[in-house]
Amino acid sequence: MEGDVLEHARRIMVPDLSGILDAVLQEVRLDSAAEPTVCVLGDVAGLLTAMLARRLPRAAITLIEPADDALAAAQVHPGEQANVTFRAGDPLRVRLPKPADAVIALLAAHHMTDAQKIDLYSRTFQSLRPGGVLIHATRIAGEDEVLHQRQHWTWLAALRAIGVDETGIARALAACRDERLSPLSTHLDWMRQIGLAHADCGYRRGSYAVLSGEMPTDPQARPRNLFSVARMLKRD
C-alpha cells in the first residue's frame, strides 16, 4: 500500500499524499466495532476507501466518484470492499447517504467556484447526524499573494523531491491553471457560518490542508434559518 500511495502521489501531483490520508483517518474518530455510515466524495484509486474498510469492517461505506474511469479504478481491492457501495455522481448534485456519521471530501473541490464550495459544505452538513463529522482534504490559497507564491514554489520543490521529472512538472503547472483556490481562513469561516461546530485544521502542509467540523449534538446550536450563498460571499 505504501508503494501505491507514492506512485499515486506522483501521478496526481500531491507530494505528501501519505500524510494527507493519515490526517484524514485521524479525524475519523469512530470505533472499529461501530457500524457507522460513511460517505467518501472522491478518492485516489480507492486508497482511502480501502483504508477505511479495513479500519471500520462493520461500516456502511459509500464512495462517490464523478467519473466512471475513476470509479472503476477504485474497485481494485475486492478483499476489502465487501462493505463498500460504489456510485458515480457529481458531489454537488448526487444524493448523499444520510444520516451519515462521517462525510469525507478528498481533493474534490479545488476546481470549484467559491459558491460551489459553500454549496458542498452545506450539502454535507445537511447529511450529517448529530455529532457526525465532515472532513475536507483540499488545496488552499495563501492568505496573501506573497504567501501564495511561497506555497507554489514549495509545492514544485516537493514534487521534484518525490521524483517528478520536468515533463511532469510542466503537466502539473498546466493542470493548476484551472484551479480556484480559497484561503484556509475563508474555508473555516464558511464552515462556521453554515453551522459546523469545532471547525478546525488538523493538517497543513504548504498548499494542502485537512479541515474538519461537526454537526452540533445540541439542536439549539444548529442554524434555524437557511443561509444565503450570495450573502456569505459578500462577507468575504
XYZ file of N, CA and C in Angstrom:
708
model
N 0.832 -1.217 0.000
C 0.000 0.000 0.000
C 0.864 1.263 0.000
N 1.991 1.230 0.741
C 2.842 2.409 0.808
C 3.388 2.771 -0.565
N 3.801 1.738 -1.334
C 4.287 1.992 -2.683
C 3.194 2.544 -3.579
N 1.964 2.054 -3.409
C 0.835 2.571 -4.184
C 0.610 4.049 -3.904
N 0.720 4.421 -2.635
C 0.499 5.825 -2.261
C 1.533 6.722 -2.924
N 2.803 6.326 -2.901
C 3.848 7.137 -3.530
C 3.645 7.215 -5.040
N 3.260 6.108 -5.648
C 3.004 6.109 -7.089
C 1.889 7.087 -7.439
N 0.810 7.055 -6.666
C -0.308 7.954 -6.952
C 0.019 9.394 -6.575
N 0.880 9.590 -5.578
C 1.319 10.945 -5.235
C 1.998 11.593 -6.437
N 2.825 10.824 -7.126
C 3.479 11.351 -8.329
C 2.471 11.578 -9.446
N 1.528 10.662 -9.574
C 0.580 10.754 -10.691
C -0.346 11.950 -10.544
N -0.832 12.206 -9.326
C -1.790 13.310 -9.149
C -1.123 14.577 -8.622
N 0.203 14.548 -8.486
C 0.984 15.729 -8.101
C 0.630 16.257 -6.714
N 0.494 15.325 -5.770
C 0.234 15.674 -4.364
C 1.403 15.111 -3.562
N 2.409 15.934 -3.238
C 3.650 15.407 -2.661
C 3.468 14.577 -1.395
N 2.706 15.070 -0.437
C 2.552 14.350 0.829
C 1.195 13.663 0.894
N 0.892 12.872 -0.124
C -0.388 12.171 -0.139
C -0.521 11.252 1.071
N 0.542 10.594 1.454
C 0.507 9.706 2.615
C 0.122 10.472 3.873
N 0.715 11.653 4.073
C 0.385 12.457 5.249
C -1.052 12.920 5.238
N -1.581 13.253 4.060
C -2.973 13.691 3.950
C -3.925 12.552 4.309
N -3.664 11.367 3.755
C -4.529 10.222 4.053
C -4.487 9.890 5.544
N -3.306 9.931 6.141
C -3.191 9.666 7.577
C -3.966 10.704 8.387
N -3.864 11.978 7.973
C -4.574 13.037 8.697
C -6.082 12.861 8.594
N -6.564 12.457 7.412
C -7.997 12.202 7.241
C -8.449 11.081 8.176
N -7.697 9.988 8.196
C -8.064 8.845 9.041
C -8.068 9.221 10.519
N -7.184 10.110 10.920
C -7.158 10.532 12.320
C -8.419 11.289 12.710
N -9.030 11.957 11.736
C -10.257 12.709 12.024
C -11.497 11.818 12.057
N -11.366 10.582 11.575
C -12.487 9.631 11.615
C -12.462 8.967 12.993
N -13.060 9.630 13.950
C -12.986 9.178 15.345
C -14.124 8.199 15.637
N -14.039 7.029 15.000
C -15.062 6.004 15.149
C -14.416 4.704 15.581
N -15.076 3.989 16.483
C -14.555 2.736 16.983
C -14.653 1.646 15.920
N -13.679 0.762 15.887
C -13.659 -0.296 14.874
C -14.845 -1.247 15.004
N -15.453 -1.305 16.184
C -16.601 -2.191 16.385
C -17.927 -1.510 16.019
N -17.869 -0.229 15.700
C -19.091 0.509 15.387
C -19.608 0.141 13.999
N -20.853 0.544 13.722
C -21.475 0.297 12.423
C -21.929 1.625 11.811
N -20.987 2.520 11.553
C -21.343 3.852 11.070
C -21.658 3.872 9.580
N -22.279 4.974 9.168
C -22.474 5.280 7.757
C -21.434 6.317 7.362
N -20.617 5.984 6.363
C -19.527 6.863 5.938
C -19.643 7.098 4.441
N -19.492 8.357 4.029
C -19.538 8.709 2.608
C -18.217 9.354 2.213
N -17.630 8.872 1.122
C -16.383 9.426 0.595
C -16.670 10.070 -0.753
N -16.364 11.352 -0.875
C -16.560 12.088 -2.125
C -15.205 12.242 -2.809
N -14.935 11.366 -3.760
C -13.663 11.377 -4.458
C -12.613 10.602 -3.693
N -11.783 9.865 -4.415
C -10.730 9.073 -3.787
C -9.575 8.993 -4.780
N -8.482 8.406 -4.342
C -7.316 8.228 -5.195
C -7.214 6.738 -5.488
N -7.871 6.308 -6.574
C -7.884 4.888 -6.954
C -8.317 3.998 -5.799
N -9.215 4.503 -4.965
C -9.765 3.698 -3.883
C -8.864 3.527 -2.681
N -7.739 4.253 -2.600
C -6.795 4.069 -1.498
C -7.431 4.375 -0.144
N -8.071 5.545 -0.030
C -8.662 5.923 1.246
C -9.811 4.996 1.615
N -10.637 4.649 0.637
C -11.776 3.777 0.904
C -11.316 2.418 1.413
N -10.240 1.878 0.823
C -9.704 0.598 1.285
C -9.198 0.706 2.716
N -8.552 1.821 3.040
C -8.067 2.034 4.408
C -9.232 2.095 5.392
N -10.287 2.804 4.999
C -11.470 2.907 5.856
C -12.132 1.549 6.057
N -12.223 0.774 4.968
C -12.877 -0.533 5.058
C -12.122 -1.465 5.987
N -10.797 -1.372 5.984
C -10.011 -2.194 6.900
C -10.177 -1.732 8.346
N -10.211 -0.430 8.529
C -10.307 0.107 9.894
C -11.703 -0.045 10.478
N -12.724 0.071 9.619
C -14.126 0.003 10.075
C -14.832 -1.128 9.332
N -14.550 -2.378 9.668
C -15.089 -3.504 8.889
C -16.599 -3.630 8.939
N -17.251 -2.972 9.909
C -18.708 -3.066 10.023
C -19.409 -1.800 9.536
N -18.651 -0.894 8.969
C -19.237 0.349 8.469
C -19.926 0.128 7.133
N -20.918 0.959 6.842
C -21.522 1.030 5.508
C -20.884 2.224 4.807
N -19.995 1.953 3.866
C -19.209 2.995 3.202
C -19.711 3.179 1.776
N -19.935 4.421 1.393
C -20.313 4.747 0.019
C -19.232 5.631 -0.586
N -18.669 5.203 -1.704
C -17.705 6.022 -2.441
C -18.406 6.601 -3.658
N -18.363 7.916 -3.773
C -18.979 8.613 -4.904
C -17.874 9.272 -5.722
N -17.784 8.906 -6.990
C -16.796 9.469 -7.911
C -17.527 10.134 -9.074
N -17.034 11.279 -9.548
C -17.723 11.971 -10.638
C -17.534 11.322 -11.999
N -16.493 10.514 -12.169
C -16.197 9.938 -13.495
C -16.181 8.420 -13.413
N -16.677 7.781 -14.470
C -16.733 6.312 -14.493
C -15.342 5.681 -14.409
N -14.337 6.301 -15.065
C -13.000 5.708 -15.025
C -12.404 5.784 -13.627
N -12.683 6.872 -12.901
C -12.209 6.978 -11.515
C -12.899 5.952 -10.631
N -14.175 5.713 -10.896
C -14.917 4.723 -10.114
C -14.373 3.324 -10.375
N -14.077 3.025 -11.641
C -13.525 1.714 -11.980
C -12.154 1.513 -11.345
N -11.343 2.575 -11.331
C -10.007 2.478 -10.742
C -10.069 2.221 -9.247
N -11.162 2.666 -8.605
C -11.296 2.480 -7.162
C -11.692 1.059 -6.786
N -12.218 0.303 -7.735
C -12.718 -1.041 -7.434
C -11.633 -2.091 -7.651
N -10.520 -1.912 -6.946
C -9.371 -2.794 -7.178
C -8.917 -3.505 -5.908
N -9.710 -3.419 -4.848
C -9.357 -4.076 -3.591
C -10.508 -4.990 -3.167
N -10.850 -6.013 -3.973
C -12.055 -6.799 -3.738
C -12.113 -7.460 -2.370
N -10.970 -7.827 -1.801
C -10.986 -8.473 -0.489
C -11.322 -7.537 0.642
N -11.312 -6.228 0.366
C -11.522 -5.242 1.420
C -12.792 -4.415 1.194
N -13.578 -4.764 0.188
C -14.660 -3.873 -0.211
C -16.054 -4.465 -0.034
N -16.168 -5.468 0.806
C -17.481 -6.083 0.988
C -18.497 -5.094 1.538
N -18.030 -4.111 2.296
C -18.945 -3.144 2.910
C -18.935 -1.803 2.185
N -18.481 -1.783 0.923
C -18.401 -0.535 0.165
C -19.388 -0.548 -0.992
N -20.131 0.544 -1.133
C -21.014 0.761 -2.279
C -20.373 1.811 -3.177
N -20.289 1.534 -4.466
C -19.663 2.446 -5.419
C -20.749 3.124 -6.256
N -20.669 4.460 -6.335
C -21.654 5.216 -7.110
C -20.961 6.294 -7.918
N -21.440 6.510 -9.128
C -20.970 7.625 -9.945
C -21.893 8.814 -9.716
N -21.302 9.996 -9.639
C -22.145 11.172 -9.456
C -21.330 12.405 -9.124
N -21.883 13.544 -9.444
C -21.282 14.841 -9.135
C -21.507 15.130 -7.654
N -20.443 15.406 -6.872
C -20.617 15.684 -5.447
C -21.585 16.828 -5.152
N -21.768 17.728 -6.139
C -22.667 18.861 -5.937
C -24.118 18.544 -6.281
N -24.369 17.357 -6.834
C -25.737 17.026 -7.245
C -26.225 15.681 -6.727
N -25.331 14.734 -6.545
C -25.742 13.383 -6.170
C -26.354 13.383 -4.766
N -27.318 12.499 -4.577
C -27.932 12.371 -3.256
C -26.964 11.666 -2.321
N -26.666 12.292 -1.190
C -25.715 11.727 -0.238
C -26.422 10.792 0.737
N -25.745 9.729 1.165
C -26.336 8.855 2.180
C -26.560 9.652 3.468
N -27.716 9.485 4.073
C -27.982 10.195 5.322
C -28.906 9.372 6.206
N -28.792 9.555 7.519
C -27.813 10.411 8.191
C -26.458 9.746 8.234
N -25.406 10.522 8.007
C -24.046 9.989 7.939
C -23.276 10.313 9.213
N -22.456 9.376 9.632
C -21.567 9.613 10.772
C -20.309 10.353 10.346
N -19.934 10.202 9.075
C -18.770 10.912 8.544
C -18.932 11.093 7.045
N -18.610 12.293 6.577
C -18.528 12.577 5.143
C -17.127 13.104 4.883
N -16.445 12.492 3.914
C -15.067 12.861 3.602
C -14.996 13.339 2.161
N -14.573 14.588 1.968
C -14.329 15.116 0.624
C -12.824 15.138 0.414
N -12.337 14.341 -0.535
C -10.894 14.176 -0.719
C -10.449 14.809 -2.036
N -9.798 15.967 -1.926
C -9.207 16.637 -3.088
C -10.221 16.778 -4.221
N -11.450 17.160 -3.841
C -12.542 17.211 -4.814
C -13.012 18.621 -5.129
N -12.452 19.641 -4.457
C -13.067 20.965 -4.546
C -12.164 22.056 -5.097
N -10.901 21.771 -5.432
C -10.026 22.898 -5.770
C -10.273 23.466 -7.167
N -11.182 22.852 -7.944
C -11.588 23.467 -9.212
C -12.973 24.108 -9.100
N -13.579 24.045 -7.921
C -14.914 24.612 -7.723
C -14.830 26.116 -7.493
N -15.911 26.815 -7.853
C -16.023 28.225 -7.509
C -16.285 28.350 -6.009
N -16.166 29.564 -5.486
C -16.464 29.777 -4.067
C -17.904 29.373 -3.753
N -18.836 29.738 -4.629
C -20.238 29.391 -4.388
C -20.430 27.879 -4.352
N -19.736 27.153 -5.213
C -19.852 25.692 -5.231
C -19.245 25.072 -3.971
N -18.150 25.645 -3.481
C -17.558 25.134 -2.240
C -18.518 25.334 -1.063
N -19.141 26.494 -1.005
C -20.124 26.744 0.051
C -21.268 25.747 -0.057
N -21.712 25.491 -1.291
C -22.791 24.526 -1.500
C -22.362 23.130 -1.057
N -21.116 22.758 -1.335
C -20.605 21.454 -0.897
C -20.639 21.352 0.623
N -20.186 22.394 1.304
C -20.228 22.380 2.766
C -21.668 22.268 3.265
N -22.572 22.975 2.621
C -23.972 22.935 3.048
C -24.588 21.556 2.854
N -24.347 20.963 1.670
C -24.922 19.642 1.383
C -24.404 18.584 2.350
N -23.101 18.620 2.602
C -22.553 17.621 3.516
C -23.025 17.871 4.938
N -23.133 19.125 5.339
C -23.640 19.447 6.678
C -25.043 18.871 6.880
N -25.881 19.055 5.880
C -27.265 18.595 5.995
C -27.387 17.072 5.998
N -26.335 16.376 5.551
C -26.395 14.914 5.516
C -25.903 14.272 6.813
N -25.313 15.070 7.715
C -24.708 14.510 8.925
C -25.742 14.277 10.024
N -25.540 13.213 10.799
C -26.326 13.010 12.013
C -25.701 13.861 13.121
N -26.410 14.140 14.219
C -25.811 14.886 15.332
C -24.512 14.231 15.797
N -23.470 15.022 15.875
C -22.162 14.503 16.231
C -21.361 14.002 15.048
N -21.983 13.912 13.866
C -21.273 13.464 12.670
C -20.230 14.476 12.238
N -19.216 14.005 11.532
C -18.081 14.861 11.176
C -17.936 14.989 9.665
N -17.647 16.207 9.219
C -17.240 16.471 7.843
C -15.725 16.628 7.840
N -15.057 15.918 6.946
C -13.603 16.014 6.799
C -13.319 16.421 5.359
N -12.572 17.488 5.192
C -12.326 18.010 3.848
C -10.824 18.177 3.635
N -10.254 17.369 2.742
C -8.853 17.499 2.347
C -8.815 18.251 1.031
N -8.104 19.377 0.987
C -8.155 20.215 -0.200
C -6.887 21.034 -0.363
N -6.717 21.573 -1.551
C -5.669 22.573 -1.778
C -6.218 23.936 -1.412
N -5.355 24.776 -0.855
C -5.781 26.092 -0.403
C -4.870 27.169 -0.977
N -5.409 28.372 -1.056
C -4.612 29.520 -1.475
C -3.866 30.090 -0.272
N -2.810 30.839 -0.534
C -2.149 31.578 0.531
C -3.030 32.713 1.003
N -2.800 33.161 2.212
C -3.624 34.240 2.775
C -3.358 35.579 2.095
N -2.213 35.704 1.444
C -1.928 36.878 0.615
C -1.058 36.413 -0.547
N -0.760 37.296 -1.472
C -0.056 36.891 -2.689
C 1.359 36.399 -2.397
N 2.055 37.029 -1.451
C 3.409 36.583 -1.116
C 3.380 35.157 -0.582
N 2.470 34.877 0.358
C 2.363 33.537 0.922
C 1.932 32.523 -0.139
N 1.063 32.963 -1.050
C 0.607 32.068 -2.109
C 1.770 31.651 -3.011
N 2.611 32.604 -3.366
C 3.759 32.287 -4.220
C 4.755 31.387 -3.488
N 4.932 31.620 -2.200
C 5.819 30.732 -1.426
C 5.282 29.299 -1.430
N 3.966 29.160 -1.233
C 3.361 27.824 -1.276
C 3.574 27.173 -2.633
N 3.438 27.962 -3.679
C 3.581 27.438 -5.039
C 4.986 26.872 -5.256
N 6.013 27.626 -4.898
C 7.377 27.166 -5.132
C 7.720 26.001 -4.204
N 7.178 25.990 -3.007
C 7.393 24.854 -2.093
C 6.766 23.591 -2.660
N 5.588 23.730 -3.267
C 4.903 22.589 -3.898
C 5.753 22.005 -5.029
N 6.297 22.857 -5.896
C 7.128 22.379 -7.007
C 8.382 21.677 -6.484
N 9.001 22.239 -5.445
C 10.191 21.612 -4.876
C 9.856 20.249 -4.285
N 8.688 20.149 -3.644
C 8.277 18.873 -3.050
C 7.983 17.836 -4.124
N 7.431 18.258 -5.258
C 7.192 17.326 -6.364
C 8.522 16.770 -6.895
N 9.501 17.635 -7.067
C 10.804 17.162 -7.537
C 11.427 16.208 -6.515
N 11.173 16.463 -5.228
C 11.764 15.630 -4.182
C 11.211 14.207 -4.186
N 9.989 14.019 -4.685
C 9.429 12.660 -4.740
C 9.636 12.014 -6.111
N 10.416 12.675 -6.965
C 10.804 12.043 -8.217
C 10.044 12.466 -9.449
N 9.274 13.537 -9.378
C 8.557 14.020 -10.573
C 9.556 14.736 -11.480
N 9.614 14.315 -12.756
C 10.573 14.930 -13.680
C 10.005 16.233 -14.250
N 10.786 16.899 -15.075
C 10.376 18.227 -15.568
C 9.176 18.147 -16.512
N 9.028 17.030 -17.211
C 7.824 16.852 -18.027
C 6.597 16.799 -17.128
N 6.698 16.073 -16.018
C 5.608 16.011 -15.053
C 5.336 17.353 -14.413
N 6.395 18.103 -14.120
C 6.226 19.446 -13.545
C 5.450 20.337 -14.511
N 5.773 20.236 -15.794
C 5.060 21.037 -16.801
C 3.576 20.662 -16.836
N 3.278 19.349 -16.728
C 1.877 18.918 -16.696
C 1.178 19.461 -15.450
N 1.878 19.430 -14.325
C 1.291 19.923 -13.080
C 0.981 21.415 -13.181
N 1.889 22.175 -13.764
C 1.670 23.614 -13.915
C 0.493 23.896 -14.839
N 0.365 23.106 -15.913
C -0.770 23.288 -16.825
C -2.082 22.967 -16.125
N -2.097 21.897 -15.321
C -3.324 21.480 -14.644
C -3.764 22.491 -13.597
N -2.815 23.142 -12.938
C -3.199 24.044 -11.847
C -3.690 25.400 -12.337
N -3.587 25.652 -13.649
C -4.092 26.934 -14.168
C -5.595 27.075 -13.974
N -6.307 25.950 -13.954
C -7.764 26.000 -13.819
C -8.226 25.916 -12.362
N -7.303 25.873 -11.431
C -7.696 25.779 -10.022
C -8.269 27.096 -9.529
N -9.189 26.984 -8.598
C -9.807 28.159 -7.980
C -9.675 27.981 -6.469
N -8.497 28.300 -5.965
C -8.195 28.019 -4.568
C -8.694 29.144 -3.662
N -9.082 28.768 -2.458
C -9.541 29.715 -1.447
C -8.647 29.583 -0.219
N -8.408 30.675 0.503
C -7.539 30.609 1.681
C -8.132 29.747 2.791
N -7.271 29.245 3.645
C -7.697 28.425 4.772
C -8.689 29.170 5.655
N -8.407 30.439 5.954
C -9.301 31.201 6.831
C -10.699 31.334 6.237
N -10.779 31.420 4.914
C -12.082 31.531 4.255
C -12.856 30.226 4.362
N -12.172 29.093 4.135
C -12.827 27.790 4.296
C -13.403 27.642 5.705
N -12.613 27.954 6.712
C -13.064 27.793 8.091
C -14.230 28.725 8.397
N -14.194 29.925 7.847
C -15.295 30.866 8.054
C -16.586 30.335 7.441
N -16.511 29.797 6.224
C -17.691 29.214 5.587
C -18.261 28.074 6.447
N -17.390 27.196 6.914
C -17.837 26.048 7.700
C -18.578 26.506 8.955
N -18.027 27.518 9.623
C -18.659 28.009 10.854
C -19.974 28.712 10.568
N -20.026 29.486 9.474
C -21.277 30.171 9.131
C -22.393 29.177 8.816
N -22.061 28.094 8.157
C -23.059 27.087 7.807
C -23.584 26.381 9.050
N -22.750 26.284 10.088
C -23.216 25.687 11.330
C -22.363 24.564 11.872
N -21.252 24.258 11.209
C -20.368 23.203 11.694
C -19.650 23.662 12.965
N -19.688 22.826 13.987
C -19.026 23.132 15.248
C -17.590 22.621 15.223
N -16.751 23.229 16.049
C -15.359 22.794 16.209
C -14.624 22.754 14.876
N -14.947 23.698 13.984
C -14.258 23.749 12.687
C -12.779 24.043 12.912
N -11.933 23.211 12.334
C -10.514 23.326 12.624
C -9.709 22.753 11.465
N -8.415 23.052 11.461
C -7.475 22.495 10.502
C -6.518 21.585 11.261
N -6.632 20.288 11.036
C -5.797 19.329 11.747
C -4.499 19.013 11.043
N -4.388 19.423 9.771
C -3.182 19.157 8.984
C -2.991 20.313 8.026
N -1.786 20.808 7.954
C -1.462 21.863 6.992
C -0.032 21.665 6.539
N 0.154 21.513 5.256
C 1.500 21.434 4.696
C 1.495 22.144 3.366
N 2.063 23.335 3.350
C 2.078 24.125 2.129
C 0.666 24.454 1.677
N 0.359 24.056 0.447
C -0.948 24.389 -0.117
C -1.996 23.306 0.112
N -1.738 22.383 1.024
C -2.702 21.319 1.325
C -3.137 21.402 2.783
N -4.411 21.149 3.012
C -4.951 21.194 4.372
C -6.032 20.133 4.520
N -6.180 19.644 5.738
C -7.285 18.758 6.090
C -8.101 19.465 7.156
N -9.341 19.810 6.806
C -10.244 20.542 7.685
C -11.314 19.602 8.210
N -11.867 19.942 9.356
C -12.968 19.136 9.886
C -13.919 20.014 10.680
N -15.151 19.566 10.763
C -16.179 20.227 11.562
C -17.279 19.230 11.858
N -18.063 19.497 12.894
C -19.052 18.534 13.359
C -20.463 19.118 13.373
N -21.435 18.251 13.132
C -22.825 18.633 13.334
C -23.059 18.745 14.844
N -23.501 19.896 15.344
C -23.722 20.039 16.788
C -24.725 19.002 17.304
N -24.427 18.452 18.471
C -25.356 17.497 19.082
C -26.537 18.191 19.717
N -26.348 19.437 20.124
C -27.426 20.213 20.738
C -28.257 20.874 19.636
N -29.539 20.535 19.513
C -30.371 21.147 18.459
C -30.382 22.669 18.523
N -30.250 23.232 19.727
C -30.282 24.685 19.863
C -29.048 25.343 19.231
N -27.995 24.567 19.019
C -26.767 25.116 18.443
C -26.767 25.076 16.922
N -27.799 24.479 16.335
C -27.860 24.383 14.880
C -28.561 25.602 14.296
N -28.170 26.024 13.099
C -28.806 27.200 12.482
C -30.302 26.983 12.297
N -31.078 28.013 12.562
C -32.531 27.906 12.421
C -33.000 28.415 11.068
N -32.177 29.219 10.420
C -32.565 29.788 9.132
C -31.602 29.318 8.052
N -32.132 29.110 6.852
C -31.275 28.753 5.733
C -30.356 29.920 5.401
N -29.114 29.632 5.152
C -28.160 30.683 4.815
C -28.314 31.051 3.344
N -27.761 32.190 2.977
C -27.744 32.642 1.596
C -26.299 32.604 1.093
N -26.069 31.868 0.001
C -24.729 31.821 -0.567
C -24.284 33.221 -0.960
N -25.176 33.976 -1.607
C -24.816 35.327 -2.034
C -24.428 36.193 -0.848
N -25.162 36.063 0.248
C -24.859 36.862 1.439
C -23.513 36.452 2.036
N -23.228 35.164 2.038
C -21.956 34.686 2.567
C -20.798 35.176 1.725
N -20.975 35.197 0.410
C -19.903 35.652 -0.462
C -19.633 37.143 -0.269
N -20.664 37.896 0.040
C -20.490 39.332 0.276
C -19.680 39.617 1.534
N -19.668 38.658 2.462
C -18.919 38.846 3.701
C -17.431 38.687 3.508
N -17.035 38.024 2.418
C -15.608 37.759 2.215
C -14.862 39.035 1.861
